[in-house]
mmCIF file of C-alpha atoms in Angstrom:
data_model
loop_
_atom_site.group_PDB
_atom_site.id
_atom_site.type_symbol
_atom_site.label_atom_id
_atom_site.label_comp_id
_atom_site.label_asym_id
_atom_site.label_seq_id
_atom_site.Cartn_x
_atom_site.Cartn_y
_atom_site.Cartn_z
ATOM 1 C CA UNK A 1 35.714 35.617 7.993
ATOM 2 C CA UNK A 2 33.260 32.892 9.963
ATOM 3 C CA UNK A 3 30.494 31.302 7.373
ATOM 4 C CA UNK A 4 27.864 33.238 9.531
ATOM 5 C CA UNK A 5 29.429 36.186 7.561
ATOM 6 C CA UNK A 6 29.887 34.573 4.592
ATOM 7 C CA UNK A 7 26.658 33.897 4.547
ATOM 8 C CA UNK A 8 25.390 37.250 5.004
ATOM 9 C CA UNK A 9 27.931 38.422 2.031
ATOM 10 C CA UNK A 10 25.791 36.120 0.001
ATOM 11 C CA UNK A 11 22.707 37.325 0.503
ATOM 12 C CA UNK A 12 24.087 40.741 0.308
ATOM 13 C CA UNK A 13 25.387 39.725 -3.407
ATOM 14 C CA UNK A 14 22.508 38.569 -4.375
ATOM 15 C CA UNK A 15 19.887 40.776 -3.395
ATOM 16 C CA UNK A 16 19.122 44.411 -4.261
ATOM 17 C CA UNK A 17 18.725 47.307 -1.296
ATOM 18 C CA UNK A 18 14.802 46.676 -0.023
ATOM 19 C CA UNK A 19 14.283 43.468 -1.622
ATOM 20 C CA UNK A 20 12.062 40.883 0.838
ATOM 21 C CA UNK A 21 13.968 37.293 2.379
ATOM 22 C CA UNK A 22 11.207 34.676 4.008
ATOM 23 C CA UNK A 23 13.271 33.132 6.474
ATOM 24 C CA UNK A 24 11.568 29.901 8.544
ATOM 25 C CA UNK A 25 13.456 27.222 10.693
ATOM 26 C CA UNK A 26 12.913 24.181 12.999
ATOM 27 C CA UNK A 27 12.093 25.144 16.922
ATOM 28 C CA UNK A 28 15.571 24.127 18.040
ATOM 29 C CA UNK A 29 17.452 27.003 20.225
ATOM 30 C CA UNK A 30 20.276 26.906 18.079
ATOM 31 C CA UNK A 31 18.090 27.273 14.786
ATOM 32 C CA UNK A 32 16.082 29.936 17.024
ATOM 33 C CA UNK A 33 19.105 31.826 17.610
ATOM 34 C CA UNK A 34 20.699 31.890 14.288
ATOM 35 C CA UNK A 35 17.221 33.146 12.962
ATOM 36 C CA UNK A 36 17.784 36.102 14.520
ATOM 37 C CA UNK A 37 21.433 36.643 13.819
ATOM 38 C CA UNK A 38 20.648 36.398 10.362
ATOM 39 C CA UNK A 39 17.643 38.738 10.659
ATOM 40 C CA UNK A 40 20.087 41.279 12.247
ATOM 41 C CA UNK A 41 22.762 41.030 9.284
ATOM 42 C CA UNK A 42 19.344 41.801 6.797
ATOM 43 C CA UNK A 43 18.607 45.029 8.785
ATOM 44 C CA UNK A 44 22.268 46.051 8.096
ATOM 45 C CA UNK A 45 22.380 45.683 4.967
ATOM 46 C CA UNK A 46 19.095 47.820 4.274
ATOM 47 C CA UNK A 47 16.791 44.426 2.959
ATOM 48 C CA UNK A 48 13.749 43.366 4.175
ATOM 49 C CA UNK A 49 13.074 40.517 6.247
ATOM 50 C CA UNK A 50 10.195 38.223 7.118
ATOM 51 C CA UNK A 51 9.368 35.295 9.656
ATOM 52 C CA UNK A 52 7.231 32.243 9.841
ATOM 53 C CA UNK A 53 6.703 31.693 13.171
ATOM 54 C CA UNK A 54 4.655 28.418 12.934
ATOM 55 C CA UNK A 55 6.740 24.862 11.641
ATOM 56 C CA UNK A 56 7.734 24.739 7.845
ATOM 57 C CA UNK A 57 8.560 22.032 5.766
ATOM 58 C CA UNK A 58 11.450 22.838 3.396
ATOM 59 C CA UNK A 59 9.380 22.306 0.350
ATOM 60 C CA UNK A 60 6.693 24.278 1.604
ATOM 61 C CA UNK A 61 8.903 27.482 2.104
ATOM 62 C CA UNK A 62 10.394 26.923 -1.290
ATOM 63 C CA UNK A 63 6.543 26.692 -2.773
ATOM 64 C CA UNK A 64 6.073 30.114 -0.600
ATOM 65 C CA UNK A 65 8.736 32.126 -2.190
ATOM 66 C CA UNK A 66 7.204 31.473 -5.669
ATOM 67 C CA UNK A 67 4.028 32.363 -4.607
ATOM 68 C CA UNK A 68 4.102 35.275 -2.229
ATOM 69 C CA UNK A 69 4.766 38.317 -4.362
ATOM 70 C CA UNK A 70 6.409 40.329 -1.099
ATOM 71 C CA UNK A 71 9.221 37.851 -1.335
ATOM 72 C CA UNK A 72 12.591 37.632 -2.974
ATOM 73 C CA UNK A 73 14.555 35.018 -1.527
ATOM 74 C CA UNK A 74 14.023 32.127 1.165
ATOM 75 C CA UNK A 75 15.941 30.644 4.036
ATOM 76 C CA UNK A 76 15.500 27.881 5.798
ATOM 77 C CA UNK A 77 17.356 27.131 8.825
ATOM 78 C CA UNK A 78 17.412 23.442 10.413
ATOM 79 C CA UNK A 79 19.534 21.823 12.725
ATOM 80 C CA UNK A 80 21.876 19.504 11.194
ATOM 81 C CA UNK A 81 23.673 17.914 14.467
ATOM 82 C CA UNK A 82 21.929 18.340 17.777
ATOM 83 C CA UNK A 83 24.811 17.255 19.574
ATOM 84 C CA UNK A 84 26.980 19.500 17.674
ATOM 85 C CA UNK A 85 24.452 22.303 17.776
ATOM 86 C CA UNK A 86 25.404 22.441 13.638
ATOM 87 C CA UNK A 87 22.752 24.387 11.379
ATOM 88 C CA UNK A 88 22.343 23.917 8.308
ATOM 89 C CA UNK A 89 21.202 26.881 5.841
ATOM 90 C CA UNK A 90 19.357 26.802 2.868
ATOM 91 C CA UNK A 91 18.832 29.150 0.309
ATOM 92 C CA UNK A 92 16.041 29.549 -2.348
ATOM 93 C CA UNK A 93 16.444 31.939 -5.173
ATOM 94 C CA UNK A 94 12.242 33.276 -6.529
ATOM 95 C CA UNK A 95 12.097 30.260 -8.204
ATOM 96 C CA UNK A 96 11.793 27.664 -5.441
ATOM 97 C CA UNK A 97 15.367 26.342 -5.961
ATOM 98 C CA UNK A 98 18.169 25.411 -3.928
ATOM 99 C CA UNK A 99 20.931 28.644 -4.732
ATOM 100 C CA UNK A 100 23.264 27.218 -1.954
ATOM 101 C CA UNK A 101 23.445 25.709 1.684
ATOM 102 C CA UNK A 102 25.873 27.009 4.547
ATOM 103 C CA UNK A 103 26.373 25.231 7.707
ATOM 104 C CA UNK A 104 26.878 27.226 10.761
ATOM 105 C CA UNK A 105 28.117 26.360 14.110
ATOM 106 C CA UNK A 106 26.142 27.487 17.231
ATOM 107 C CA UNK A 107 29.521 28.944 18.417
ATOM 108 C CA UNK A 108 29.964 32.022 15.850
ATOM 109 C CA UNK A 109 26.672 33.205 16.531
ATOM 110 C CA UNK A 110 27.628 35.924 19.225
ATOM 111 C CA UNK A 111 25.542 39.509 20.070
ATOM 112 C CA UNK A 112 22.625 40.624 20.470
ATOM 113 C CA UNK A 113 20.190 40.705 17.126
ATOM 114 C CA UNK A 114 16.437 41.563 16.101
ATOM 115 C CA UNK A 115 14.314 38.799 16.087
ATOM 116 C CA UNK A 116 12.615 39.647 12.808
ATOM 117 C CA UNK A 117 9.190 40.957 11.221
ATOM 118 C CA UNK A 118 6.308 38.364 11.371
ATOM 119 C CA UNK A 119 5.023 37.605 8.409
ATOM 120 C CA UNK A 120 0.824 37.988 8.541
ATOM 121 C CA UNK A 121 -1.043 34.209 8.862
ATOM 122 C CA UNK A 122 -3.699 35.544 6.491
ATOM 123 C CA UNK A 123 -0.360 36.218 3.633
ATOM 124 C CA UNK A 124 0.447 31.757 4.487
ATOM 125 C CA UNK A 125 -2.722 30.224 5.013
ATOM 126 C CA UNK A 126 -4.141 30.773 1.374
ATOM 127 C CA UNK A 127 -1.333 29.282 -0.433
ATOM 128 C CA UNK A 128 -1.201 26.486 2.397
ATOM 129 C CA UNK A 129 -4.069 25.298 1.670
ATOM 130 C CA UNK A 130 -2.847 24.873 -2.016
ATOM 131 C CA UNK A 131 0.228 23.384 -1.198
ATOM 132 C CA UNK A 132 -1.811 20.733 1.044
ATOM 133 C CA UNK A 133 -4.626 20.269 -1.600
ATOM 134 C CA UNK A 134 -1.352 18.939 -4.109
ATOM 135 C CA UNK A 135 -0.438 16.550 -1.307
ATOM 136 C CA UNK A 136 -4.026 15.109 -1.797
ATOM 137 C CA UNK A 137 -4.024 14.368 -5.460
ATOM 138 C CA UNK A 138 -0.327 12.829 -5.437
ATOM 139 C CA UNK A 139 -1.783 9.357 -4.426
ATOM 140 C CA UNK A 140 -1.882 8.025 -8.324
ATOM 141 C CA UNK A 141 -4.683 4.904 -7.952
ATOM 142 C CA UNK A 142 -7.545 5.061 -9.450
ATOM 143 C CA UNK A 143 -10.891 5.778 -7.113
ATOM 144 C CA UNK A 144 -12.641 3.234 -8.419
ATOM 145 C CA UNK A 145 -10.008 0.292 -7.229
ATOM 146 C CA UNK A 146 -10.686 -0.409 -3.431
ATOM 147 C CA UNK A 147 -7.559 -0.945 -0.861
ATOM 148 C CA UNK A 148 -8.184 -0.840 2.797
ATOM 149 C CA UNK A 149 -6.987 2.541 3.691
ATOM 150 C CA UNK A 150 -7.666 1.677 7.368
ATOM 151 C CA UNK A 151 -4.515 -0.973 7.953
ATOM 152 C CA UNK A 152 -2.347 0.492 10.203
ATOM 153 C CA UNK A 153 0.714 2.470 9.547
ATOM 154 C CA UNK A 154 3.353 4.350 12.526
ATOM 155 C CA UNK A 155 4.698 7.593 11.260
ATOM 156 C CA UNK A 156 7.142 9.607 13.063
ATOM 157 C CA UNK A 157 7.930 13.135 12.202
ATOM 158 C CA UNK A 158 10.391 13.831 15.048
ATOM 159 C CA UNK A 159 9.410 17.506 16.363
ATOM 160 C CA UNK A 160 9.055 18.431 13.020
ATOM 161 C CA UNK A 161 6.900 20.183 9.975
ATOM 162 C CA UNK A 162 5.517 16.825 8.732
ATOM 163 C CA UNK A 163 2.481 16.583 11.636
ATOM 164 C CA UNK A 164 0.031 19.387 11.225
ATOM 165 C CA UNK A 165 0.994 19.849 7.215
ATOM 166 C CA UNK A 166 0.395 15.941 6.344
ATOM 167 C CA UNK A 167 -1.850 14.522 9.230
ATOM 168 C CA UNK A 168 -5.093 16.501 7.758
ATOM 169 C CA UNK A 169 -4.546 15.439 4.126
ATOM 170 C CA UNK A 170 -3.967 11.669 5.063
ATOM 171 C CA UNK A 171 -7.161 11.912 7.326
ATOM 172 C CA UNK A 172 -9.004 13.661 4.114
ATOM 173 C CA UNK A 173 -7.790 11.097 2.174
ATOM 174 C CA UNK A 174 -9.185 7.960 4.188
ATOM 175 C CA UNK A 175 -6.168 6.585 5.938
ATOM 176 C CA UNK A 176 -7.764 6.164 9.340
ATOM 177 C CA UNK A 177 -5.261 3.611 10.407
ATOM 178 C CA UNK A 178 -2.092 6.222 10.809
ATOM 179 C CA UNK A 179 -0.530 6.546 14.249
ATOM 180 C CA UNK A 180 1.428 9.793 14.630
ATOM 181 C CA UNK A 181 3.879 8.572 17.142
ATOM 182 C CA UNK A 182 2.333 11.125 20.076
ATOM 183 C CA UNK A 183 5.915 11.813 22.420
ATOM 184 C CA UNK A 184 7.141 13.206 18.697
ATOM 185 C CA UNK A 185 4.218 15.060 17.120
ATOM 186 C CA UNK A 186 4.891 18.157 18.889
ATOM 187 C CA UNK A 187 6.961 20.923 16.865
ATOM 188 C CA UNK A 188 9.110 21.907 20.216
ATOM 189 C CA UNK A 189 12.536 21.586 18.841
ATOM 190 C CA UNK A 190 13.570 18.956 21.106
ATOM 191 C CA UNK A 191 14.139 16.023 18.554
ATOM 192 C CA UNK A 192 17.249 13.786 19.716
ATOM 193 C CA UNK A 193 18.227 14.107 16.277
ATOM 194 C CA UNK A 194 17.416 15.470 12.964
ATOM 195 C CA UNK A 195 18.605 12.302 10.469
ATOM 196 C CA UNK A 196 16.043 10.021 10.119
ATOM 197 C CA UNK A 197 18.701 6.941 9.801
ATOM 198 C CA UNK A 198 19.687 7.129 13.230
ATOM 199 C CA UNK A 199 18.307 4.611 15.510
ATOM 200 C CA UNK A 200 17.965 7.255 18.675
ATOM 201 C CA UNK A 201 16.052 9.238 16.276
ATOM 202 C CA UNK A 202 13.775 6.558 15.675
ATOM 203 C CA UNK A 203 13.603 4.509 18.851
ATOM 204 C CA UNK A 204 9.990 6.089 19.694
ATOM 205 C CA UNK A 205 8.170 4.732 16.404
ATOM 206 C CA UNK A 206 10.452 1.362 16.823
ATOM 207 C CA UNK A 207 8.605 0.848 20.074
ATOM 208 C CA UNK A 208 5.254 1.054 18.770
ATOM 209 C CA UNK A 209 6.102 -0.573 15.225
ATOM 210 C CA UNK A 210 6.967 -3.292 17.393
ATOM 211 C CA UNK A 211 4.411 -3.379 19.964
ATOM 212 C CA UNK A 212 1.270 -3.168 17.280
ATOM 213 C CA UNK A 213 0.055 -4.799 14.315
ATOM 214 C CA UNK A 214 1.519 -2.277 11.623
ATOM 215 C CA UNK A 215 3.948 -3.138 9.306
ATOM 216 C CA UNK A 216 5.737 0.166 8.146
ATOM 217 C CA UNK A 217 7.405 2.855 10.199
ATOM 218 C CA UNK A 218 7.584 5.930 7.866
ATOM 219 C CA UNK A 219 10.288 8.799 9.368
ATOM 220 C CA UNK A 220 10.073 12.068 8.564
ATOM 221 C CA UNK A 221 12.992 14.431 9.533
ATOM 222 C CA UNK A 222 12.147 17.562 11.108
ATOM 223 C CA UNK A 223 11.917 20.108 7.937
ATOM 224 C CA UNK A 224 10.307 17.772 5.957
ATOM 225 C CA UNK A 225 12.670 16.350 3.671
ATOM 226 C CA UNK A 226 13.590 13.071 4.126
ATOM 227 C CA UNK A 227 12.013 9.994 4.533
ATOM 228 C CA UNK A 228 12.642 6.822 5.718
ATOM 229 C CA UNK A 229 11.102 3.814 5.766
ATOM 230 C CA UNK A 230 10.811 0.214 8.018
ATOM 231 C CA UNK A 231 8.842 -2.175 7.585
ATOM 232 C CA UNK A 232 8.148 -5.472 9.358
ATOM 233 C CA UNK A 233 8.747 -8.795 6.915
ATOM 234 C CA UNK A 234 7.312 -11.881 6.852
ATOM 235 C CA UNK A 235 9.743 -13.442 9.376
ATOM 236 C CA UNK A 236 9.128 -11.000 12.342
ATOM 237 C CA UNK A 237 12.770 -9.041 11.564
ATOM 238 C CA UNK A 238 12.721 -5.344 10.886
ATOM 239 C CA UNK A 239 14.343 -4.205 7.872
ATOM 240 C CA UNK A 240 15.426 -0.578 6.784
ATOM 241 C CA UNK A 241 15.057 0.159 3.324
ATOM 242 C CA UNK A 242 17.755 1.425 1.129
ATOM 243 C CA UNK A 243 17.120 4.687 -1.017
ATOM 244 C CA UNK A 244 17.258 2.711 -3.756
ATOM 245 C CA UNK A 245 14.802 0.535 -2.850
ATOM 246 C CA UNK A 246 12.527 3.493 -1.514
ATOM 247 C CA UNK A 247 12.907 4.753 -5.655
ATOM 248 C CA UNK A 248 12.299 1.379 -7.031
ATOM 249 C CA UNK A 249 9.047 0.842 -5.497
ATOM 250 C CA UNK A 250 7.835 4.671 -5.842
ATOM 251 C CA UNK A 251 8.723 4.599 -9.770
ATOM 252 C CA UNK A 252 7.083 1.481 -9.974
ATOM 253 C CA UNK A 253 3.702 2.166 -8.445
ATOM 254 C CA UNK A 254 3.603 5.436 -10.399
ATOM 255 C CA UNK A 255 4.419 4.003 -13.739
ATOM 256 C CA UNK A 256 1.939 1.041 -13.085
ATOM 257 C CA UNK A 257 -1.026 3.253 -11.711
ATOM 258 C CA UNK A 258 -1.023 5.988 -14.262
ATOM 259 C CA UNK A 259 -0.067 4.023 -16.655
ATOM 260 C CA UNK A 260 -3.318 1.667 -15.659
ATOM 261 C CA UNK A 261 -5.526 4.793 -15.383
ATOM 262 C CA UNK A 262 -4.143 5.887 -19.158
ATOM 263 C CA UNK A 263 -2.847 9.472 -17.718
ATOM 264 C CA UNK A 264 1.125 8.424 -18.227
ATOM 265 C CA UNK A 265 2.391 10.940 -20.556
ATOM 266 C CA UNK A 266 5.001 9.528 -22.450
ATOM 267 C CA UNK A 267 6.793 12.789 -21.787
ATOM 268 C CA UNK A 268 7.146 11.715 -18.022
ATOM 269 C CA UNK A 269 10.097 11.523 -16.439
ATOM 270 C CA UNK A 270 12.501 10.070 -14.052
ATOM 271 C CA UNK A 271 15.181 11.605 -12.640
ATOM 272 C CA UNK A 272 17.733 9.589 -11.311
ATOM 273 C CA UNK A 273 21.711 10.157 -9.711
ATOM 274 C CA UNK A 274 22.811 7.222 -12.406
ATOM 275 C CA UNK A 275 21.822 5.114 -14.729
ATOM 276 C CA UNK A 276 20.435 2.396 -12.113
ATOM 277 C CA UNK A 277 17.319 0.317 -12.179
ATOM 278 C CA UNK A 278 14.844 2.982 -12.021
ATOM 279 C CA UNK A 279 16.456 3.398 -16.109
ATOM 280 C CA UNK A 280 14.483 -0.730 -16.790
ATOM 281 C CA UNK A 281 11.518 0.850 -14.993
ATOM 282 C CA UNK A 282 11.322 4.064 -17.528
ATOM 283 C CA UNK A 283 12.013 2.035 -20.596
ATOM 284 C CA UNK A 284 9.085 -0.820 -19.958
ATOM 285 C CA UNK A 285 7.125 2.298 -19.410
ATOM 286 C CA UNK A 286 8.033 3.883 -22.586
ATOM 287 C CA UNK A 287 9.469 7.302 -20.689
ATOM 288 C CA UNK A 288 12.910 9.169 -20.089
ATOM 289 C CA UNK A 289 15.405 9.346 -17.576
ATOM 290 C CA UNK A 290 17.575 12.134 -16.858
ATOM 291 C CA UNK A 291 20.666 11.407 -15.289
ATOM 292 C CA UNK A 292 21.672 14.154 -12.642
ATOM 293 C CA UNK A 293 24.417 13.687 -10.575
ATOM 294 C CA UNK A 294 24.141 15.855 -7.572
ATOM 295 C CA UNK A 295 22.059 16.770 -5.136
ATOM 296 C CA UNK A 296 18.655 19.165 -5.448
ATOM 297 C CA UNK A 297 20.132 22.094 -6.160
ATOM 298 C CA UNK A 298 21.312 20.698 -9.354
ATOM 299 C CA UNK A 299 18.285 18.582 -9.937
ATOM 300 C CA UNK A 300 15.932 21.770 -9.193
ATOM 301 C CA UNK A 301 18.009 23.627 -11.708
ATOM 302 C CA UNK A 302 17.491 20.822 -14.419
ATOM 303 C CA UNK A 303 13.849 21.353 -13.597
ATOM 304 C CA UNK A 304 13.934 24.868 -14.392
ATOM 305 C CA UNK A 305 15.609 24.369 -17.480
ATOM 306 C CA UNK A 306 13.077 22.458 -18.531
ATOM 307 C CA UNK A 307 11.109 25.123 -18.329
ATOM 308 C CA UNK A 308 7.745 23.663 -18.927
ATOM 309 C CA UNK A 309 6.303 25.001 -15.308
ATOM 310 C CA UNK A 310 5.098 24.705 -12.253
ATOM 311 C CA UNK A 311 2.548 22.029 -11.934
ATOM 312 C CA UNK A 312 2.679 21.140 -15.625
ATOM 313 C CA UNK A 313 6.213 19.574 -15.618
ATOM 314 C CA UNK A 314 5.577 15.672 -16.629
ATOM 315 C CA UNK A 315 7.925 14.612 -13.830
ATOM 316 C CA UNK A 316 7.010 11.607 -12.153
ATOM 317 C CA UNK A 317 10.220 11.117 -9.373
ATOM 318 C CA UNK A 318 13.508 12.279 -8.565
ATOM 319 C CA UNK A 319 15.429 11.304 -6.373
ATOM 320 C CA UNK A 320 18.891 12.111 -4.726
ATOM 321 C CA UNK A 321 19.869 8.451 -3.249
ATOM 322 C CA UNK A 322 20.148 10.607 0.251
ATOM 323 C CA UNK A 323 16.620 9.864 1.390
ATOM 324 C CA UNK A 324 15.096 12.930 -0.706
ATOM 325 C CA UNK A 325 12.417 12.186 -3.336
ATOM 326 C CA UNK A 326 9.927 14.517 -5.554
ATOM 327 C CA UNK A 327 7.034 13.444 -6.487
ATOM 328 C CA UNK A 328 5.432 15.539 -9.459
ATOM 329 C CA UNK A 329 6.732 19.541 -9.380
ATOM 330 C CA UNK A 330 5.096 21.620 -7.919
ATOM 331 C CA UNK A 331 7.897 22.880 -5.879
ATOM 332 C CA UNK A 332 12.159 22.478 -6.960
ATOM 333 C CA UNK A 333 12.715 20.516 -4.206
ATOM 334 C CA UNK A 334 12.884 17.173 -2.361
ATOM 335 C CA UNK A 335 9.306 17.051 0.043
ATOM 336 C CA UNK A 336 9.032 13.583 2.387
ATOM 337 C CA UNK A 337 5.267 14.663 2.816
ATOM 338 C CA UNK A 338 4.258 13.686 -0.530
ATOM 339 C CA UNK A 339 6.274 11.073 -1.099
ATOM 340 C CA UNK A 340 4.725 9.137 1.992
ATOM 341 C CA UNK A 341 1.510 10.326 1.119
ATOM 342 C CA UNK A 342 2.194 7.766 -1.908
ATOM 343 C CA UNK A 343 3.827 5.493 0.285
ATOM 344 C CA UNK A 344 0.877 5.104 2.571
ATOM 345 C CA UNK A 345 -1.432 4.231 -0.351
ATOM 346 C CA UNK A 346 1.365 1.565 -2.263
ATOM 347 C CA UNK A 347 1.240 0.110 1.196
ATOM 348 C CA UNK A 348 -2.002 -0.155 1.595
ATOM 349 C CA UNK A 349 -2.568 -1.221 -2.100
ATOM 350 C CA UNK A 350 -0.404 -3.936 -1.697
ATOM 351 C CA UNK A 351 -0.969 -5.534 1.638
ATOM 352 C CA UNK A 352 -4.843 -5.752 0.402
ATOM 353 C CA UNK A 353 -3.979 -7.701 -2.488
ATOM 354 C CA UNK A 354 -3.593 -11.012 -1.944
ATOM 355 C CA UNK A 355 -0.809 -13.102 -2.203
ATOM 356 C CA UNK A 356 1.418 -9.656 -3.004
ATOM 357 C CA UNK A 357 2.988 -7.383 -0.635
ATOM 358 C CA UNK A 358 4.667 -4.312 -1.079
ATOM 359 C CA UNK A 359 8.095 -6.572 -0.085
ATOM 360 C CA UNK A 360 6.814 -9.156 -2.272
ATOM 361 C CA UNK A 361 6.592 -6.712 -4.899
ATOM 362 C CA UNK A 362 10.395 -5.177 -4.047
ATOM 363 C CA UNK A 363 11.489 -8.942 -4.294
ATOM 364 C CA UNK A 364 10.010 -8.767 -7.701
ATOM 365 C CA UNK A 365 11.955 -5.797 -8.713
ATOM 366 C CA UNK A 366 15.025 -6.622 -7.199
ATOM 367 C CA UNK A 367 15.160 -9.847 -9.852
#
């Protein structure tokens, strides 16, 4: 049996005759094509199916399935090795959490299949606009203090999501130095690759991190998940930063900002892959840490056994040490938009302070 039909065994296991699946991808072909294999298995096995035609982040789809009451289940389908032509599946139970993720090579997807019923704009663009308003208010600094949201910043989001969903929040919210790097802002499935790390992948925003006066170089992989980030140090070198040191800084500027503004409930928490320095940064703070070893499906299921619901939960980061951060839940999974609409604003907080830098400030940490 070839995981394409393992795959559709699973959703045939876990859905009920005439239930609803929101499927959405990336543009690649091979993502375009397994789309509609997927699509075809649905129609066999008598359950619904509906399409997003226009570029989803992962979160995003995982906020729609809570939302849309049509809906019963999500996939998301990405590429996960271009040269490979390697998909990656994801699926989301009602919830918003990762159930489990299948990859699928380009190769078993043979015949001919239905391409799918679109699913109306008018049913995506109300809770859109939702979704996009919580980007807005995850920047934690208070009004009042005044940072020079104008210094430049290069931002990649490599044929992906992250463009149309984050570049009108970051304009609402005053950062009028951003540079979506243009030969990438296009959603036309024709990224070189989908991992953020690799240097192909992030040659484009290299070349203008180098040849302008910004510091950071924020990736963003095509669905929306992960981030990475570069920034330019005092010396002239360019450095990569670690996950960890991604976390570090992120917990930290939450903590301090909140906790500066007096809305850090002590209930807060951090969630964390081990007990690493992000547990110092909770206990100055005076809030938890869960420890959850694993990825987001079993961090979104820790959420949900917290139970204390959407948009209410007092969780202040996770992370998965694989370039995938949360900031606040509103949905169960990792979502690179709002984490670097907080990293734009630490940046800018701390490069308008003088004498301390955002690297300053990881050197800080670090001790």
């Amino acid at each position: 049996m070839s995981i394409l039909e393992n795959l559709g065994t699973f959703l045939e296991n876990k859905l009920s005759r005439g239930q609803c699946v929101l499927i959405a991808g990336d543009h690649s072909p091979a993502s375009r094509c397994l789309i509609k294999a997927i699509c075809g298995q649905l129609a066999q096995f008598d359950l619904e199916e509906r399409m997003i035609e226009r570029s989803t982040s992962t979160a995003l789809l995982s906020y729609l399935v809570t939302k849309l009451d049509l809906i019963d289940m999500g996939v998301m389908v990405t590429c996960a090795d271009v040269e490979t032509e390697t998909c990656a599946v994801k699926i989301f139970s009602k919830q918003g959490v990762l159930l489990e993720t299948f990859e699928v090579d380009a190769s078993d997807i043979k015949g001919d299949f239905s391409g799918g019923k679109i699913l109306p704009e008018a049913e995506i663009s109300k809770w859109l606009n939702v979704y996009q308003a919580h980007l807005e208010v995850q920047a934690p600094l208070d009004p009042a203090v005044h940072i020079n949201r104008g210094l430049p910043i290069v931002m990649t989001t490599m044929h992906g999501a992250g463009s149309h969903l984050l570049s009108p929040v970051l304009r609402k919210l005053g950062f009028g130095g951003m540079l979506f790097v243009p030969e990438e802002e296009r959603d036309d499935g024709k990224f070189a690759s989908a991992d953020p790390h690799n240097l192909s992948a992030l040659s484009e925003g290299m070349r203008y991190l180098r040849g302008g006066r910004a510091g950071m170089l924020l990736a963003i992989d095509p669905a929306g998940e992960r981030l990475t980030v570069t920034v330019r140090e005092d010396s002239g070198e360019y450095r990569l930063l670690s996950d960890s040191e991604v976390s570090l800084l992120l917990a930290d500027y939450l903590c301090a900002c909140r906790s500066e503004n007096g809305i850090l409930s002590k209930a807060s928490v951090l969630i964390t892959p081990e007990d690493s320095r992000l547990g110092a940064i909770a206990r100055k703070y005076g809030i938890k840490q869960q420890v959850v070893a694993g990825d987001f499906t079993l961090i979104g299921a820790q959420l949900l056994k917290d139970n204390r619901g959407f948009f209410k939960h007092p969780l202040l980061l996770a992370t998965d040490e694989q370039d995938g951060y949360l900031v606040g839940q509103y949905v169960n999974y990792r979502d690179a938009l709002a984490t670097a609409v907080v990293m734009c604003e630490m940046y800018c907080f701390y490069e308008s302070t003088d004498g301390v830098g955002m690297m300053d400030r990881l050197g800080e940490l670090a001790k």
